[in-house]
Coordinates of C-alpha atoms in Angstrom, one line a residue:
Chain A
M1 CA 74.7 134.7 -274.9
S2 CA 73.2 133.2 -278.1
T3 CA 70.0 131.3 -278.5
S4 CA 72.0 128.2 -277.7
S5 CA 73.1 129.3 -274.3
I6 CA 72.1 126.0 -272.6
T7 CA 72.7 124.0 -275.7
G8 CA 76.2 125.4 -275.9
L9 CA 76.8 124.6 -272.3
A10 CA 75.6 121.1 -272.7
E11 CA 78.0 120.6 -275.7
R12 CA 80.9 122.0 -273.8
L13 CA 80.2 119.7 -270.8
R14 CA 80.0 116.7 -273.1
R15 CA 83.4 117.5 -274.6
F16 CA 84.8 118.1 -271.1
A17 CA 83.7 114.6 -269.9
D18 CA 84.7 112.9 -273.2
A19 CA 88.2 114.3 -273.2
R20 CA 88.7 112.9 -269.6
D21 CA 87.0 109.6 -270.2
W22 CA 84.6 110.5 -267.5
D23 CA 81.4 109.9 -269.4
Q24 CA 81.4 106.4 -267.8
F25 CA 80.7 108.0 -264.4
H26 CA 77.9 110.2 -265.6
S27 CA 74.9 108.0 -265.2
P28 CA 71.8 110.1 -264.5
K29 CA 71.8 108.5 -261.0
N30 CA 75.3 109.7 -260.3
L31 CA 74.7 113.1 -261.8
A32 CA 71.6 113.6 -259.6
M33 CA 73.7 112.6 -256.6
A34 CA 76.5 115.1 -257.6
L35 CA 73.8 117.8 -258.1
V36 CA 72.3 117.4 -254.7
A37 CA 75.8 117.5 -253.2
E38 CA 76.6 120.8 -255.0
A39 CA 73.2 122.1 -253.9
G40 CA 74.3 121.3 -250.3
E41 CA 77.4 123.4 -250.9
L42 CA 75.3 126.3 -252.1
A43 CA 73.1 126.0 -249.0
A44 CA 76.2 126.0 -246.9
E45 CA 77.1 129.5 -248.1
F46 CA 73.8 130.8 -246.6
Q47 CA 73.5 128.6 -243.5
W48 CA 74.6 131.1 -240.9
M49 CA 73.6 134.3 -242.7
T50 CA 70.5 136.2 -241.8
E51 CA 67.9 136.5 -244.6
E52 CA 68.6 140.2 -244.6
H53 CA 72.3 139.7 -245.1
S54 CA 71.7 137.2 -247.8
R55 CA 70.0 139.9 -249.9
S56 CA 73.3 141.9 -250.0
P57 CA 76.3 139.5 -249.8
D58 CA 79.7 141.0 -250.0
A59 CA 81.9 140.5 -253.0
A60 CA 83.7 137.4 -251.7
E61 CA 80.4 135.8 -250.6
L62 CA 78.8 136.5 -253.9
A63 CA 81.7 135.0 -255.8
R64 CA 81.4 131.8 -253.8
I65 CA 77.6 131.7 -254.2
Q66 CA 78.0 132.1 -258.0
A67 CA 80.5 129.4 -258.1
E68 CA 78.3 127.0 -256.2
A69 CA 75.2 127.9 -258.3
A70 CA 77.3 127.2 -261.4
D71 CA 78.2 123.8 -260.1
V72 CA 74.5 123.0 -259.6
F73 CA 73.6 124.4 -263.0
N74 CA 76.3 122.4 -264.8
F75 CA 75.1 119.1 -263.3
L76 CA 71.5 120.0 -264.1
V77 CA 72.4 120.8 -267.8
R78 CA 74.5 117.6 -268.0
L79 CA 71.6 115.5 -266.5
S80 CA 69.1 117.0 -269.0
D81 CA 71.6 116.3 -271.8
K82 CA 72.0 112.7 -270.8
L83 CA 68.3 112.2 -270.6
S84 CA 67.5 114.3 -273.7
F85 CA 65.0 116.7 -272.2
D86 CA 64.7 120.5 -272.6
L87 CA 65.3 122.2 -269.3
V88 CA 63.8 125.5 -270.2
A89 CA 60.7 123.9 -271.6
A90 CA 60.3 121.7 -268.5
A91 CA 60.7 124.9 -266.4
H92 CA 57.9 126.6 -268.3
E93 CA 55.6 123.6 -267.9
K94 CA 56.2 123.6 -264.2
I95 CA 55.3 127.3 -264.0
D96 CA 52.1 126.5 -266.0
D97 CA 51.3 123.9 -263.3
N98 CA 52.0 126.3 -260.5
E99 CA 49.8 129.0 -262.0
R100 CA 46.9 126.5 -262.0
R101 CA 47.6 125.3 -258.5
Y102 CA 48.1 128.7 -257.0
P103 CA 45.7 131.2 -258.6
A104 CA 47.0 134.7 -257.8
E105 CA 43.7 136.1 -256.6
K106 CA 43.3 133.2 -254.1
V107 CA 46.8 133.0 -252.6
R108 CA 47.8 136.7 -252.7
G109 CA 49.4 137.6 -249.4
S110 CA 48.6 134.3 -247.8
A111 CA 51.7 133.1 -246.1
R112 CA 49.9 130.0 -244.9
K113 CA 49.0 128.8 -248.4
Y114 CA 52.5 129.6 -249.4
T115 CA 53.9 127.2 -246.8
Q116 CA 52.2 124.4 -248.7
Y117 CA 53.9 125.5 -252.0
Chain B
M1 CA 63.7 129.1 -277.4
S2 CA 65.0 132.6 -278.0
T3 CA 68.2 134.2 -276.9
S4 CA 66.4 135.1 -273.7
S5 CA 65.6 131.6 -272.6
I6 CA 66.9 132.2 -269.1
T7 CA 66.1 135.8 -269.1
G8 CA 62.5 135.1 -270.2
L9 CA 62.2 132.5 -267.4
A10 CA 63.6 134.9 -264.8
E11 CA 61.0 137.5 -265.8
R12 CA 58.2 135.0 -265.7
L13 CA 59.2 133.8 -262.2
R14 CA 59.4 137.4 -261.1
R15 CA 55.8 138.1 -262.3
F16 CA 54.6 134.9 -260.7
A17 CA 56.0 135.8 -257.3
D18 CA 54.8 139.4 -257.6
A19 CA 51.3 138.5 -258.5
R20 CA 51.1 136.3 -255.4
D21 CA 52.9 138.8 -253.1
W22 CA 55.5 136.0 -252.5
D23 CA 58.5 138.1 -253.2
Q24 CA 58.8 138.8 -249.5
F25 CA 59.6 135.1 -248.9
H26 CA 62.3 135.0 -251.7
S27 CA 65.4 136.0 -249.8
P28 CA 68.5 134.3 -251.4
K29 CA 68.8 132.3 -248.2
N30 CA 65.3 130.9 -248.5
L31 CA 65.7 130.3 -252.2
A32 CA 68.9 128.3 -251.6
M33 CA 67.0 126.3 -249.0
A34 CA 64.1 125.6 -251.3
L35 CA 66.6 124.7 -254.1
V36 CA 68.4 122.1 -252.0
A37 CA 65.0 120.7 -250.9
E38 CA 64.0 120.3 -254.6
A39 CA 67.4 118.8 -255.4
G40 CA 66.6 116.2 -252.7
E41 CA 63.3 115.4 -254.5
L42 CA 65.3 114.9 -257.7
A43 CA 67.7 112.6 -255.9
A44 CA 64.7 110.7 -254.5
E45 CA 63.6 109.8 -258.0
F46 CA 66.9 107.9 -258.4
Q47 CA 67.6 106.6 -255.0
W48 CA 66.6 102.9 -255.5
M49 CA 67.3 102.7 -259.2
T50 CA 70.4 101.0 -260.5
E51 CA 72.8 103.3 -262.5
E52 CA 72.0 101.1 -265.5
H53 CA 68.2 101.7 -265.1
S54 CA 68.7 105.4 -264.6
R55 CA 70.1 105.6 -268.2
S56 CA 66.7 104.5 -269.6
P57 CA 63.9 105.5 -267.3
D58 CA 60.4 104.7 -268.4
A59 CA 58.0 107.5 -269.5
A60 CA 56.5 108.0 -266.0
E61 CA 59.9 108.1 -264.3
L62 CA 61.2 110.5 -266.9
A63 CA 58.2 112.8 -266.5
R64 CA 58.9 113.0 -262.7
I65 CA 62.6 113.5 -263.2
Q66 CA 61.9 116.4 -265.6
A67 CA 59.4 118.0 -263.2
E68 CA 61.9 117.8 -260.3
A69 CA 64.8 119.1 -262.5
A70 CA 62.5 122.0 -263.5
D71 CA 61.9 122.8 -259.8
V72 CA 65.6 123.0 -259.1
F73 CA 66.2 125.1 -262.3
N74 CA 63.4 127.5 -261.4
F75 CA 64.9 128.2 -258.0
L76 CA 68.3 128.5 -259.5
V77 CA 67.1 131.1 -262.0
R78 CA 65.2 132.9 -259.3
L79 CA 68.3 133.0 -257.1
S80 CA 70.5 134.3 -259.9
D81 CA 67.9 136.9 -260.7
K82 CA 67.6 138.1 -257.1
L83 CA 71.4 138.4 -256.8
S84 CA 71.8 139.7 -260.3
F85 CA 74.3 137.3 -261.7
D86 CA 74.5 135.5 -265.1
L87 CA 74.0 131.8 -264.5
V88 CA 75.4 130.8 -268.0
A89 CA 78.4 133.0 -267.6
A90 CA 79.1 131.6 -264.1
A91 CA 78.8 128.1 -265.5
H92 CA 81.3 128.8 -268.3
E93 CA 83.7 130.3 -265.7
K94 CA 83.4 127.1 -263.6
I95 CA 84.2 125.0 -266.6
D96 CA 87.3 127.2 -267.3
D97 CA 88.4 126.5 -263.8
N98 CA 87.8 122.8 -264.1
E99 CA 89.8 122.6 -267.4
R100 CA 92.8 124.1 -265.6
R101 CA 92.4 121.8 -262.5
Y102 CA 91.9 118.6 -264.5
P103 CA 94.0 118.7 -267.6
A104 CA 92.6 116.0 -269.9
E105 CA 96.0 114.4 -270.7
K106 CA 96.7 113.9 -267.0
V107 CA 93.4 112.6 -265.7
R108 CA 92.2 110.6 -268.7
G109 CA 90.8 107.3 -267.5
S110 CA 91.8 107.9 -264.0
A111 CA 88.9 107.2 -261.8
R112 CA 90.9 107.9 -258.7
K113 CA 91.6 111.4 -259.7
Y114 CA 88.0 111.7 -260.6
T115 CA 86.9 110.9 -257.2
Q116 CA 88.5 114.0 -255.9
Y117 CA 86.7 116.1 -258.6
Chain C
M1 CA 78.4 104.4 -224.4
S2 CA 75.9 104.9 -221.6
T3 CA 72.2 105.0 -221.6
S4 CA 72.5 108.7 -222.3
S5 CA 74.4 108.3 -225.6
I6 CA 72.3 110.9 -227.4
T7 CA 71.5 112.9 -224.3
G8 CA 75.3 113.1 -223.6
L9 CA 75.9 114.2 -227.1
A10 CA 73.2 116.8 -226.9
E11 CA 74.8 118.2 -223.8
R12 CA 78.3 118.3 -225.2
L13 CA 77.0 120.1 -228.3
R14 CA 75.2 122.6 -226.1
R15 CA 78.4 123.3 -224.2
F16 CA 80.4 123.6 -227.4
A17 CA 78.1 126.2 -228.8
D18 CA 77.8 128.1 -225.6
A19 CA 81.5 128.3 -225.0
R20 CA 81.8 129.9 -228.5
D21 CA 78.8 132.2 -228.2
W22 CA 77.4 130.4 -231.3
D23 CA 74.0 129.5 -229.8
Q24 CA 72.7 132.7 -231.5
F25 CA 73.3 131.1 -234.9
H26 CA 71.6 127.9 -234.0
S27 CA 68.0 128.6 -234.9
P28 CA 66.2 125.4 -236.0
K29 CA 66.0 126.9 -239.5
N30 CA 69.8 127.4 -239.7
L31 CA 70.5 123.9 -238.2
A32 CA 68.3 122.3 -240.8
M33 CA 70.2 124.1 -243.5
A34 CA 73.5 123.1 -242.0
L35 CA 72.3 119.5 -241.7
V36 CA 71.2 119.3 -245.4
A37 CA 74.6 120.8 -246.4
E38 CA 76.4 118.1 -244.4
A39 CA 74.1 115.4 -245.9
G40 CA 75.3 116.7 -249.3
E41 CA 78.9 116.2 -248.3
L42 CA 78.0 112.6 -247.3
A43 CA 76.4 112.1 -250.6
A44 CA 79.5 113.5 -252.3
E45 CA 81.6 110.7 -250.8
F46 CA 79.5 108.2 -252.8
Q47 CA 78.6 110.0 -255.9
W48 CA 81.0 108.3 -258.3
M49 CA 81.3 105.0 -256.5
T50 CA 79.4 102.0 -257.8
E51 CA 76.9 100.5 -255.4
E52 CA 79.1 97.5 -255.2
H53 CA 82.2 99.5 -254.2
S54 CA 80.1 101.4 -251.6
R55 CA 79.6 98.1 -249.8
S56 CA 83.3 97.8 -249.1
P57 CA 84.9 101.2 -249.0
D58 CA 88.7 101.3 -248.3
A59 CA 89.9 102.7 -245.0
A60 CA 90.4 106.3 -246.2
E61 CA 86.9 106.3 -247.8
L62 CA 85.3 104.8 -244.7
A63 CA 87.0 107.5 -242.5
R64 CA 85.6 110.3 -244.6
I65 CA 82.1 108.6 -244.7
Q66 CA 82.2 108.3 -240.9
A67 CA 83.2 112.0 -240.5
E68 CA 80.5 113.2 -242.8
A69 CA 77.8 111.0 -241.1
A70 CA 79.0 112.4 -237.8
D71 CA 78.4 115.9 -239.0
V72 CA 74.9 115.1 -240.1
F73 CA 74.2 113.3 -236.8
N74 CA 75.6 116.2 -234.7
F75 CA 73.3 118.7 -236.4
L76 CA 70.3 116.3 -236.1
V77 CA 71.0 115.9 -232.3
R78 CA 71.4 119.7 -232.0
L79 CA 68.1 120.3 -233.8
S80 CA 66.2 117.8 -231.7
D81 CA 67.7 119.4 -228.6
K82 CA 66.7 122.9 -229.6
L83 CA 63.1 121.8 -230.4
S84 CA 63.0 119.4 -227.4
F85 CA 62.0 116.2 -229.1
D86 CA 63.3 112.7 -228.6
L87 CA 65.0 111.5 -231.8
V88 CA 65.0 107.8 -230.9
A89 CA 61.3 107.9 -230.0
A90 CA 60.5 109.8 -233.2
A91 CA 62.5 107.2 -235.2
H92 CA 60.5 104.3 -233.7
E93 CA 57.2 106.1 -234.4
K94 CA 58.3 106.5 -238.0
I95 CA 59.0 102.8 -238.3
D96 CA 55.6 102.0 -236.7
D97 CA 54.1 104.1 -239.5
N98 CA 56.1 102.4 -242.2
E99 CA 55.2 98.9 -240.9
R100 CA 51.5 99.9 -241.4
R101 CA 52.1 101.4 -244.8
Y102 CA 54.2 98.6 -246.1
P103 CA 52.9 95.3 -244.8
A104 CA 55.7 92.7 -245.3
E105 CA 53.5 90.1 -246.8
K106 CA 52.3 92.6 -249.5
V107 CA 55.5 94.3 -250.5
R108 CA 57.9 91.4 -250.2
G109 CA 60.2 91.4 -253.2
S110 CA 58.3 94.1 -254.9
A111 CA 60.7 96.6 -256.2
R112 CA 58.0 98.6 -257.8
K113 CA 56.2 99.2 -254.5
Y114 CA 59.5 100.0 -253.0
T115 CA 60.1 102.8 -255.4
Q116 CA 57.1 104.6 -253.9
Y117 CA 58.6 104.2 -250.4
Chain D
M1 CA 65.8 104.5 -223.6
S2 CA 68.3 101.9 -222.8
T3 CA 72.0 101.8 -223.6
S4 CA 71.1 100.2 -226.8
S5 CA 68.9 103.0 -228.1
I6 CA 70.8 103.2 -231.4
T7 CA 71.6 99.5 -231.4
G8 CA 68.0 98.7 -230.9
L9 CA 67.0 101.0 -233.7
A10 CA 69.6 99.4 -236.0
E11 CA 68.2 96.0 -235.3
R12 CA 64.7 97.0 -235.9
L13 CA 65.5 98.6 -239.2
R14 CA 67.4 95.5 -240.2
R15 CA 64.4 93.3 -239.5
F16 CA 62.1 95.8 -241.3
A17 CA 64.2 95.6 -244.5
D18 CA 64.7 91.8 -244.3
A19 CA 61.0 91.1 -243.9
R20 CA 60.3 93.1 -247.1
D21 CA 63.3 91.7 -249.0
W22 CA 64.5 95.3 -249.3
D23 CA 68.1 94.7 -248.1
Q24 CA 69.1 94.3 -251.8
F25 CA 68.3 98.1 -252.3
H26 CA 70.3 99.2 -249.2
S27 CA 73.7 99.7 -250.6
P28 CA 75.5 102.5 -248.7
K29 CA 75.4 104.5 -251.9
N30 CA 71.6 104.2 -252.1
L31 CA 71.2 104.9 -248.4
A32 CA 73.3 108.1 -248.6
M33 CA 71.1 109.2 -251.5
A34 CA 67.9 108.4 -249.6
L35 CA 69.3 110.2 -246.5
V36 CA 70.1 113.5 -248.5
A37 CA 66.6 113.3 -250.0
E38 CA 65.1 113.1 -246.5
A39 CA 67.3 115.9 -245.3
G40 CA 65.9 117.9 -248.2
E41 CA 62.4 117.2 -246.9
L42 CA 63.5 118.4 -243.5
A43 CA 64.9 121.6 -245.0
A44 CA 61.6 122.1 -246.9
E45 CA 59.7 122.3 -243.6
F46 CA 61.8 125.4 -242.7
Q47 CA 62.3 127.0 -246.1
W48 CA 59.8 129.9 -245.9
M49 CA 59.8 130.2 -242.1
T50 CA 61.7 133.1 -240.4
E51 CA 64.4 132.0 -238.1
E52 CA 62.4 133.5 -235.3
H53 CA 59.3 131.4 -236.1
S54 CA 61.5 128.2 -236.4
R55 CA 62.3 128.5 -232.7
S56 CA 58.6 128.1 -231.8
P57 CA 56.9 126.0 -234.5
D58 CA 53.2 125.2 -233.9
A59 CA 52.1 121.6 -233.1
A60 CA 51.5 120.6 -236.7
E61 CA 54.8 122.0 -237.9
L62 CA 56.7 120.3 -235.0
A63 CA 55.0 117.0 -235.8
R64 CA 56.2 117.3 -239.5
I65 CA 59.7 118.3 -238.4
Q66 CA 60.0 115.4 -236.0
A67 CA 58.8 113.0 -238.7
E68 CA 61.3 114.3 -241.3
A69 CA 64.2 114.3 -238.7
A70 CA 63.2 110.7 -237.9
D71 CA 63.5 109.7 -241.6
V72 CA 67.0 111.2 -241.7
F73 CA 68.0 109.5 -238.5
N74 CA 66.7 106.1 -239.6
F75 CA 68.8 106.2 -242.8
L76 CA 71.8 107.4 -240.9
V77 CA 71.5 104.5 -238.4
R78 CA 70.9 102.1 -241.3
L79 CA 74.0 103.4 -243.1
S80 CA 76.2 103.1 -240.0
D81 CA 74.9 99.6 -239.5
K82 CA 75.7 98.5 -243.0
L83 CA 79.2 99.9 -242.8
S84 CA 79.6 98.8 -239.2
F85 CA 80.6 102.0 -237.5
D86 CA 79.5 103.5 -234.3
L87 CA 77.6 106.7 -234.9
V88 CA 77.9 108.1 -231.4
A89 CA 81.6 107.5 -231.2
A90 CA 82.1 109.1 -234.7
A91 CA 80.1 112.1 -233.4
H92 CA 82.3 112.5 -230.4
E93 CA 85.4 112.3 -232.5
K94 CA 84.1 115.0 -234.7
I95 CA 83.4 117.3 -231.7
D96 CA 87.0 116.5 -230.5
D97 CA 88.3 117.8 -233.9
N98 CA 86.1 120.8 -233.8
E99 CA 87.3 121.7 -230.3
R100 CA 90.8 121.7 -231.6
R101 CA 90.0 123.7 -234.8
Y102 CA 87.8 126.3 -233.0
P103 CA 89.3 127.1 -229.6
A104 CA 86.6 128.8 -227.6
E105 CA 88.8 131.7 -226.4
K106 CA 89.7 132.5 -230.0
V107 CA 86.4 132.3 -231.8
R108 CA 84.1 133.5 -229.0
G109 CA 81.6 135.9 -230.5
S110 CA 83.2 136.0 -233.8
A111 CA 80.5 135.5 -236.5
R112 CA 83.1 135.8 -239.2
K113 CA 85.1 132.9 -238.0
Y114 CA 81.9 131.0 -237.6
T115 CA 81.0 131.4 -241.2
Q116 CA 84.0 129.3 -242.1
Y117 CA 82.9 126.6 -239.7

């Protein structure tokens, strides 16, 4: 993947929607709704699995997980493209925030603190 | 952002979890559950907005949308890292599939077909 | 429906799970995960609809909406049954809270306040 | 609770929205979006819990779970009220379907079958 991995994906998704005249449906509100629906499908893959099993899914399970994760990702990229923000930069800012809110020396090993995360 | 935008993010999230001893909580099942919860928070930002308004959120709304999108993205990257798959490659494969399932010349302008998408 | 509408449903869901030996999968954690996945399917029914259209779905759309709402409801009833709480009482308490937090005379017609709801 | 447990709830939610002039925001599309957002908050209560722990939450956890389940339920009741369908009847129909699709004698003890549920 090149530097433009997400940029390249955003462009491809834009062409995909344009070629089908689907851009009209892609309001940020609708994209957020489609995204949470796909996140629900991703959750469904794991709903009856034990945590232990989820660490080593079989090949068919992993293929379905990847496909659902990809659907979430595509709507996330499309949303950030429509609203013109940089997903990777936003992700780093959020980690900056979390580093301040959860100083490692304070929360280390504290499951209780974690539950408020 | 460099070539390693997602790779760099995955590494930073790994260090973040390790420093806090939180890796124990990050089973793929739990990460998928956290991801759909964050996707719900993203949906909440849009729930009472009109579609029209969602195309031009004000600065405060956009900041919250970015922060929630970042949370979803971070859990998505973390999940793909724990299960060792390439999110961008999976996204492209999904678009390949969708190009086959929804040929542009057939679906162009058809909202009805779109609703089955 | 009798007085026991939800009670009757809870009992039927209990028998359904027991007859299939599925009770073992129905930890509250798993039920919550299944519930949010079904809520995602409900959202999917509406994702490309306009708000206006969603007020008058056609018969096929309404049938799918009802079926998805039923799935959410069944998992909600099952969850409340496993954790022994009264869903209707909890719902009334939540409305009590909301009546205190959003006094009608103050918020009437205020969309801005509403967005913090 | 009387026969009208859900009916009574639907009426109270209707008055609540009317008194605040919020009915304008309650298109079925928006209600479905709010519902999945609340389902995400319910999922969040369980995301880092073990399944085992989720079977016996402490008092504070249980109070939060009830409150989130109530939010989901209120939006579900409101949605069914706006679209004029009977939630309990729809739930029973869905169980009828599931009894046909998953005959007890065939699926008993089969976790694999269950994962397709």
